[in-house]
Amino acid sequence: MATDYYAVLGVRRDASQDEIKKAFRRLARELHPDVNPDPKTQERFKEINAAYEVLSDPQKKQVYDLGGDPLSASGGGGGAGGFGAGFGNFSDIMDAFFGQASQRGPRSRTRRGQDAMIRLEVTLDEAAFGTTKEIQVDTAVVCTTCSGEGAAPGTSAQTCDMCRGRGEVSQVTRSFLGQVMTSRPCPQCQGFGTVVPTPCPECAGDGRVRSRRTLTVKIPAGVDNGTRIQLAGEGEVGPGGGPAGDLYVEIHEKPHPVFQRRGDDLHCTVTIPMTAAALGTKVPLETLDGVEEIDIRPGTQSGQSIPLHQRGVTHLRGGGRGDLIVHVEVITPNKLDPQQEELLRQLAKLRGEERPMGEFKPGQQGLFSRLKDAFNGR
């Protein structure tokens, strides 16, 4: 009695080719000898292979459906126990395990190039308001001698005589399962399907050469350390003159002598004498927008901060700017001559703060108490 190939694969007689292939994949993953070495399982694996060999071939399937010998439709095929045409050069079994058909045919000599990255230093002013800079980059460009073809002028690539342009060679070996046909990249053309008898003397057949170029880069306002600017298509040209990758410009901001940046806010410190803090004063400060006078109000304490709104770095995304935070540091004199000391004592007496050192109660912070703290480094 003839084998029911449809029953072997567990599909209906009117099943489509896609349904037959899916059923074969599922069974192959379960019954392959590498997964299940049991002898009975190996026999079952041979059966599904033979069934798929017939049902996946329209000509053999037609003969089988009419009751004839399907193997005679192709001159004997590979036999019921071998891999034969059913596995199509072993790609179908790879398809069963990896979920997609293995790549077939010659590889292209033209491939996309790699991305490149360079570091660019900018000042705080340039980062805050944006600028335009010229940069020099060393990257691979298309060889002008061969226009990326890789062959010397007047010559061209030729079809590989080993693989006849297929990019792969096949080999048939015998195993306990029968004949197994495997494919591998052609060793003569490295899988390209063509060979270059006379490589270009300029690029040695690669289709690209190294060159230094000058590019103009627009630095947007608000960039910070680590910000990367993408220049599409300005990276490395690919082998065989393939499309270029992208160039990334990574921003590094130089330290500023006055301002420290925290996000989009700027911070700085101004130092004033004790008398200026007590009486109040105006201090000129060179900001990113020019010189501005900082109003120090009478009685300002050391450590207080004065915000100058919208004097910081431009926001990279969205409008507006950060703030400039001015920190006040009050300097207490550490050396007094007799006259200065006497004047301070008179001031303390007028303010009701004239008491010997150390006699102030907790919470009383008179003039001399603050001086004592300053002397003791508090």
Coordinates of C-alpha atoms in Angstrom, one line a residue:
M1 CA 0.0 0.0 0.0
A2 CA 1.4 3.4 -1.0
T3 CA 2.4 5.8 1.7
D4 CA -0.1 8.6 2.4
Y5 CA 2.2 11.6 2.3
Y6 CA -0.6 14.0 3.4
A7 CA -1.2 11.9 6.5
V8 CA 2.6 11.8 7.2
L9 CA 2.7 15.6 7.3
G10 CA -0.7 15.9 9.0
V11 CA -2.3 18.1 6.3
R12 CA -5.5 17.9 4.2
R13 CA -5.2 16.8 0.6
D14 CA -6.2 20.3 -0.5
A15 CA -3.6 22.0 1.7
S16 CA -1.7 24.9 0.1
Q17 CA 2.0 24.9 -0.4
D18 CA 2.4 27.3 2.6
E19 CA 0.4 24.9 4.8
I20 CA 2.6 22.0 3.7
K21 CA 5.8 23.9 4.3
K22 CA 4.6 25.0 7.8
A23 CA 3.7 21.5 8.7
F24 CA 7.1 20.2 7.6
R25 CA 8.9 22.9 9.6
R26 CA 7.1 22.0 12.7
L27 CA 7.8 18.3 12.4
A28 CA 11.4 18.8 11.4
R29 CA 12.1 20.8 14.5
E30 CA 10.6 18.0 16.6
L31 CA 12.1 15.0 14.8
H32 CA 15.5 16.1 13.6
P33 CA 18.2 13.5 14.7
D34 CA 20.2 16.3 16.3
V35 CA 17.3 17.0 18.6
N36 CA 15.9 13.5 19.1
P37 CA 18.4 10.7 18.4
D38 CA 15.9 7.8 19.0
P39 CA 16.1 5.3 16.0
K40 CA 12.3 5.3 15.7
T41 CA 12.3 9.1 15.5
Q42 CA 15.0 8.9 12.8
E43 CA 12.7 6.7 10.7
R44 CA 9.9 9.1 11.2
F45 CA 12.2 12.0 10.2
K46 CA 12.9 10.1 6.9
E47 CA 9.2 9.7 6.3
I48 CA 8.4 13.5 6.6
N49 CA 11.4 14.3 4.5
A50 CA 10.2 12.0 1.7
A51 CA 6.7 13.3 2.0
Y52 CA 7.8 16.9 1.8
E53 CA 10.1 16.1 -1.1
V54 CA 7.0 15.0 -3.1
L55 CA 4.4 17.4 -1.9
S56 CA 6.6 20.5 -2.2
D57 CA 7.3 19.8 -5.9
P58 CA 4.3 20.7 -8.1
Q59 CA 5.2 18.1 -10.7
K60 CA 5.8 15.2 -8.3
K61 CA 2.7 16.2 -6.3
Q62 CA 0.6 16.0 -9.5
V63 CA 1.9 12.6 -10.4
Y64 CA 1.3 11.4 -6.8
D65 CA -2.3 12.8 -6.7
L66 CA -3.0 10.9 -9.9
G67 CA -1.8 7.6 -8.4
G68 CA 1.6 7.4 -10.2
D69 CA 5.1 7.1 -8.9
P70 CA 6.2 10.6 -8.0
L71 CA 10.0 9.8 -8.1
S72 CA 9.8 8.9 -11.8
A73 CA 8.7 12.5 -12.4
S74 CA 12.3 13.7 -12.0
G75 CA 14.2 10.7 -13.0
G76 CA 14.5 9.0 -9.6
G77 CA 14.9 12.1 -7.4
G78 CA 16.9 11.4 -4.3
G79 CA 15.0 8.4 -3.0
A80 CA 12.6 8.2 -0.1
G81 CA 15.5 8.0 2.4
G82 CA 17.6 10.9 1.2
F83 CA 17.3 14.6 1.3
G84 CA 17.1 15.0 -2.5
A85 CA 15.1 17.9 -3.9
G86 CA 12.8 18.1 -0.8
F87 CA 15.4 20.0 1.1
G88 CA 16.4 22.2 -1.8
N89 CA 20.2 22.3 -1.1
F90 CA 19.5 21.9 2.7
S91 CA 18.0 25.4 2.9
D92 CA 14.6 24.0 4.0
I93 CA 15.9 22.2 7.0
M94 CA 17.8 25.5 8.0
D95 CA 14.5 27.2 7.4
A96 CA 12.8 24.8 9.8
F97 CA 15.2 25.6 12.6
F98 CA 15.9 29.3 12.2
G99 CA 12.5 30.4 10.9
Q100 CA 13.7 31.8 7.6
A101 CA 15.3 30.6 4.4
S102 CA 19.1 30.9 4.4
Q103 CA 20.5 33.6 2.2
R104 CA 21.2 32.4 -1.3
G105 CA 23.0 33.8 -4.3
P106 CA 26.1 35.9 -4.6
R107 CA 27.0 38.7 -2.1
S108 CA 27.0 42.3 -3.3
R109 CA 30.4 44.0 -3.5
T110 CA 28.7 47.3 -2.7
R111 CA 27.8 47.7 1.0
R112 CA 27.0 50.6 3.2
G113 CA 29.9 52.3 5.0
Q114 CA 30.4 52.7 8.7
D115 CA 29.4 55.6 10.8
A116 CA 32.2 57.9 12.1
M117 CA 32.5 60.2 15.0
I118 CA 34.8 63.2 15.8
R119 CA 35.1 65.4 18.9
L120 CA 34.6 69.1 18.6
E121 CA 35.5 71.6 21.4
V122 CA 33.4 74.8 21.7
T123 CA 33.4 77.7 24.2
L124 CA 30.6 78.5 26.6
D125 CA 29.5 81.4 24.4
E126 CA 29.3 79.2 21.3
A127 CA 27.4 76.5 23.2
A128 CA 25.0 79.1 24.7
F129 CA 24.1 80.9 21.4
G130 CA 25.1 78.5 18.7
T131 CA 27.7 79.0 15.9
T132 CA 29.0 77.6 12.7
K133 CA 32.4 75.8 12.5
E134 CA 34.5 74.2 9.8
I135 CA 35.9 70.8 10.7
Q136 CA 38.4 68.5 8.9
V137 CA 37.6 64.8 8.8
D138 CA 39.7 61.9 7.5
T139 CA 37.2 59.3 6.0
A140 CA 36.9 56.8 3.2
V141 CA 35.7 58.3 -0.1
V142 CA 34.9 56.8 -3.5
C143 CA 38.0 56.0 -5.5
T144 CA 38.1 58.4 -8.4
T145 CA 40.3 56.2 -10.5
C146 CA 37.9 53.3 -10.7
S147 CA 34.7 55.1 -9.6
G148 CA 34.2 52.5 -6.9
E149 CA 34.2 49.5 -9.2
G150 CA 37.5 48.2 -7.8
A151 CA 38.9 47.2 -11.2
A152 CA 41.8 48.9 -13.0
P153 CA 40.8 51.4 -15.7
G154 CA 39.9 49.5 -18.9
T155 CA 39.1 46.3 -17.1
S156 CA 36.0 44.9 -15.3
A157 CA 35.0 42.2 -12.9
Q158 CA 34.5 38.7 -14.4
T159 CA 32.2 35.9 -13.6
C160 CA 33.8 33.4 -11.3
D161 CA 34.6 30.2 -13.2
M162 CA 34.4 28.1 -10.0
C163 CA 30.8 28.9 -8.9
R164 CA 29.7 30.3 -12.3
G165 CA 28.4 33.5 -10.6
R166 CA 26.3 31.8 -7.9
G167 CA 28.7 32.9 -5.1
E168 CA 28.5 29.4 -3.5
V169 CA 29.6 25.9 -4.2
S170 CA 27.7 22.7 -3.2
Q171 CA 28.9 19.4 -1.9
V172 CA 27.1 16.1 -1.5
T173 CA 28.0 13.8 1.3
R174 CA 26.5 10.5 2.5
S175 CA 25.2 9.9 6.0
F176 CA 23.0 7.4 7.8
L177 CA 20.1 9.6 6.5
G178 CA 21.2 9.3 2.9
Q179 CA 22.7 12.0 0.7
V180 CA 23.1 15.5 2.2
M181 CA 23.8 18.5 0.0
T182 CA 25.4 21.5 1.7
S183 CA 26.5 24.9 0.4
R184 CA 29.2 27.2 1.4
P185 CA 30.6 30.5 0.0
C186 CA 32.8 30.1 -3.0
P187 CA 36.5 30.1 -1.9
Q188 CA 37.7 31.7 -5.1
C189 CA 35.4 34.7 -5.3
Q190 CA 34.6 34.9 -1.5
G191 CA 30.9 34.6 -2.3
F192 CA 30.7 37.6 -4.6
G193 CA 30.1 35.6 -7.8
T194 CA 32.7 37.7 -9.6
V195 CA 36.4 38.1 -9.5
V196 CA 38.6 41.2 -10.3
P197 CA 41.6 40.0 -12.3
T198 CA 43.2 43.4 -12.3
P199 CA 42.5 45.4 -9.2
C200 CA 42.6 49.2 -9.3
P201 CA 46.1 50.3 -8.4
E202 CA 44.8 53.3 -6.4
C203 CA 42.4 51.5 -4.0
A204 CA 43.7 47.9 -4.4
G205 CA 40.2 46.8 -5.5
D206 CA 38.3 48.1 -2.5
G207 CA 36.6 50.9 -4.4
R208 CA 37.5 53.6 -1.9
V209 CA 40.4 55.6 -0.6
R210 CA 41.2 57.7 2.5
S211 CA 40.9 61.4 2.1
R212 CA 40.7 64.6 4.2
R213 CA 37.7 66.7 3.8
T214 CA 36.5 70.1 5.2
L215 CA 32.9 70.2 6.3
T216 CA 30.8 73.1 7.7
V217 CA 28.9 72.2 10.9
K218 CA 26.1 74.2 12.3
I219 CA 26.2 74.1 16.1
P220 CA 22.7 74.8 17.5
A221 CA 22.3 77.0 20.6
G222 CA 22.1 75.1 23.9
V223 CA 24.4 72.2 23.1
D224 CA 26.1 70.6 26.1
N225 CA 28.9 68.2 26.8
G226 CA 28.2 64.9 25.1
T227 CA 25.6 66.3 22.6
R228 CA 26.0 64.6 19.2
I229 CA 25.1 66.3 16.0
Q230 CA 24.4 63.9 13.1
L231 CA 25.6 64.7 9.6
A232 CA 23.8 62.1 7.4
G233 CA 25.9 60.6 4.6
E234 CA 29.1 62.2 5.7
G235 CA 30.7 59.1 7.2
E236 CA 32.7 56.3 5.7
V237 CA 31.9 55.4 2.1
G238 CA 31.2 51.6 1.9
P239 CA 33.2 48.9 0.1
G240 CA 32.7 48.9 -3.6
G241 CA 31.7 52.6 -3.5
G242 CA 28.6 51.8 -1.4
P243 CA 26.5 54.5 0.3
A244 CA 28.3 56.4 3.1
G245 CA 27.5 56.1 6.7
D246 CA 26.7 59.0 9.0
L247 CA 29.2 61.4 10.7
Y248 CA 28.5 62.2 14.4
V249 CA 30.1 65.4 15.9
E250 CA 30.3 65.1 19.7
I251 CA 30.4 68.4 21.5
H252 CA 32.8 69.1 24.4
E253 CA 32.5 72.4 26.1
K254 CA 35.7 74.1 27.3
P255 CA 35.8 75.2 31.0
H256 CA 35.0 78.9 31.6
P257 CA 37.2 81.0 33.9
V258 CA 34.2 82.6 35.6
F259 CA 31.0 80.6 35.1
Q260 CA 30.1 77.0 36.0
R261 CA 27.3 75.5 34.0
R262 CA 24.6 73.3 35.6
G263 CA 22.2 72.4 32.9
D264 CA 21.1 75.6 31.3
D265 CA 21.8 77.7 34.4
L266 CA 25.1 79.5 35.0
H267 CA 26.7 80.0 38.4
C268 CA 29.4 82.4 39.5
T269 CA 30.8 83.9 42.8
V270 CA 31.4 87.6 43.6
T271 CA 33.5 88.6 46.6
I272 CA 32.8 91.8 48.5
P273 CA 34.2 93.3 51.8
M274 CA 32.3 93.2 55.0
T275 CA 31.6 96.9 54.8
A276 CA 30.1 96.7 51.3
A277 CA 27.8 93.9 52.5
A278 CA 26.7 95.9 55.4
L279 CA 26.1 99.2 53.5
G280 CA 25.2 97.8 50.1
T281 CA 26.9 98.4 46.8
K282 CA 26.9 97.7 43.1
V283 CA 29.3 95.3 41.5
P284 CA 30.0 95.2 37.8
L285 CA 29.9 91.7 36.3
E286 CA 30.9 90.6 32.8
T287 CA 28.0 88.3 31.7
L288 CA 27.5 86.5 28.3
D289 CA 25.4 89.5 27.3
G290 CA 27.9 92.2 28.4
V291 CA 28.7 94.0 31.6
E292 CA 25.8 94.3 34.1
E293 CA 25.8 95.8 37.6
I294 CA 24.8 93.5 40.4
D295 CA 22.8 95.3 43.1
I296 CA 24.1 94.2 46.5
R297 CA 21.5 95.2 49.1
P298 CA 22.5 96.5 52.6
G299 CA 22.8 93.6 55.0
T300 CA 23.6 91.0 52.4
Q301 CA 25.0 87.8 54.1
S302 CA 27.8 85.6 52.8
G303 CA 26.3 82.7 50.9
Q304 CA 23.3 84.5 49.6
S305 CA 22.5 84.2 45.9
I306 CA 21.1 86.8 43.4
P307 CA 19.4 85.4 40.3
L308 CA 19.6 87.2 37.0
H309 CA 16.8 85.7 34.9
Q310 CA 17.3 84.8 31.3
R311 CA 21.0 85.3 31.4
G312 CA 22.0 81.7 31.2
V313 CA 22.3 79.2 28.3
T314 CA 19.6 79.0 25.5
H315 CA 17.4 76.0 25.9
L316 CA 18.3 73.5 23.2
R317 CA 14.6 72.5 22.7
G318 CA 12.1 75.2 23.2
G319 CA 12.4 78.9 23.7
G320 CA 14.0 80.9 26.5
R321 CA 17.2 80.7 28.4
G322 CA 18.4 79.6 31.8
D323 CA 19.3 81.9 34.7
L324 CA 22.6 83.3 35.9
I325 CA 22.9 82.7 39.7
V326 CA 25.4 85.1 41.4
H327 CA 26.6 83.8 44.8
V328 CA 27.9 86.4 47.2
E329 CA 30.9 85.8 49.4
V330 CA 31.6 88.3 52.2
I331 CA 35.2 88.7 53.3
T332 CA 35.8 89.6 56.9
P333 CA 39.1 91.4 57.6
N334 CA 41.6 89.2 59.5
K335 CA 44.1 91.9 60.3
L336 CA 43.0 95.2 61.9
D337 CA 45.3 98.1 63.0
P338 CA 44.5 99.9 66.3
Q339 CA 42.5 102.6 64.7
Q340 CA 40.3 100.2 62.7
E341 CA 39.8 98.1 65.7
E342 CA 38.8 101.1 67.8
L343 CA 36.3 102.2 65.1
L344 CA 34.7 98.7 65.0
R345 CA 34.5 98.8 68.8
Q346 CA 32.7 102.1 68.7
L347 CA 30.3 100.7 66.1
A348 CA 29.7 97.7 68.2
K349 CA 29.0 100.0 71.2
L350 CA 26.5 102.0 69.2
R351 CA 24.7 98.9 68.2
G352 CA 24.7 97.5 71.7
E353 CA 27.0 94.7 70.8
E354 CA 30.0 95.6 72.9
R355 CA 30.6 92.6 75.1
P356 CA 33.7 90.5 75.8
M357 CA 34.3 87.6 73.4
G358 CA 32.4 84.5 74.4
E359 CA 29.7 86.2 76.5
F360 CA 27.0 86.2 73.8
K361 CA 24.1 84.0 74.6
P362 CA 22.9 81.4 72.1
G363 CA 21.1 83.2 69.3
Q364 CA 22.9 86.5 69.8
Q365 CA 25.0 87.1 66.7
G366 CA 26.5 90.5 67.2
L367 CA 29.3 92.0 65.2
F368 CA 32.2 90.7 67.4
S369 CA 30.6 87.2 67.6
R370 CA 30.7 87.1 63.7
L371 CA 34.3 88.3 63.8
K372 CA 35.2 85.6 66.3
D373 CA 33.6 83.0 64.0
A374 CA 35.5 84.4 61.1
F375 CA 38.8 84.3 63.0
N376 CA 38.1 80.7 64.1
G377 CA 37.4 79.7 60.5
R378 CA 33.7 78.9 61.1

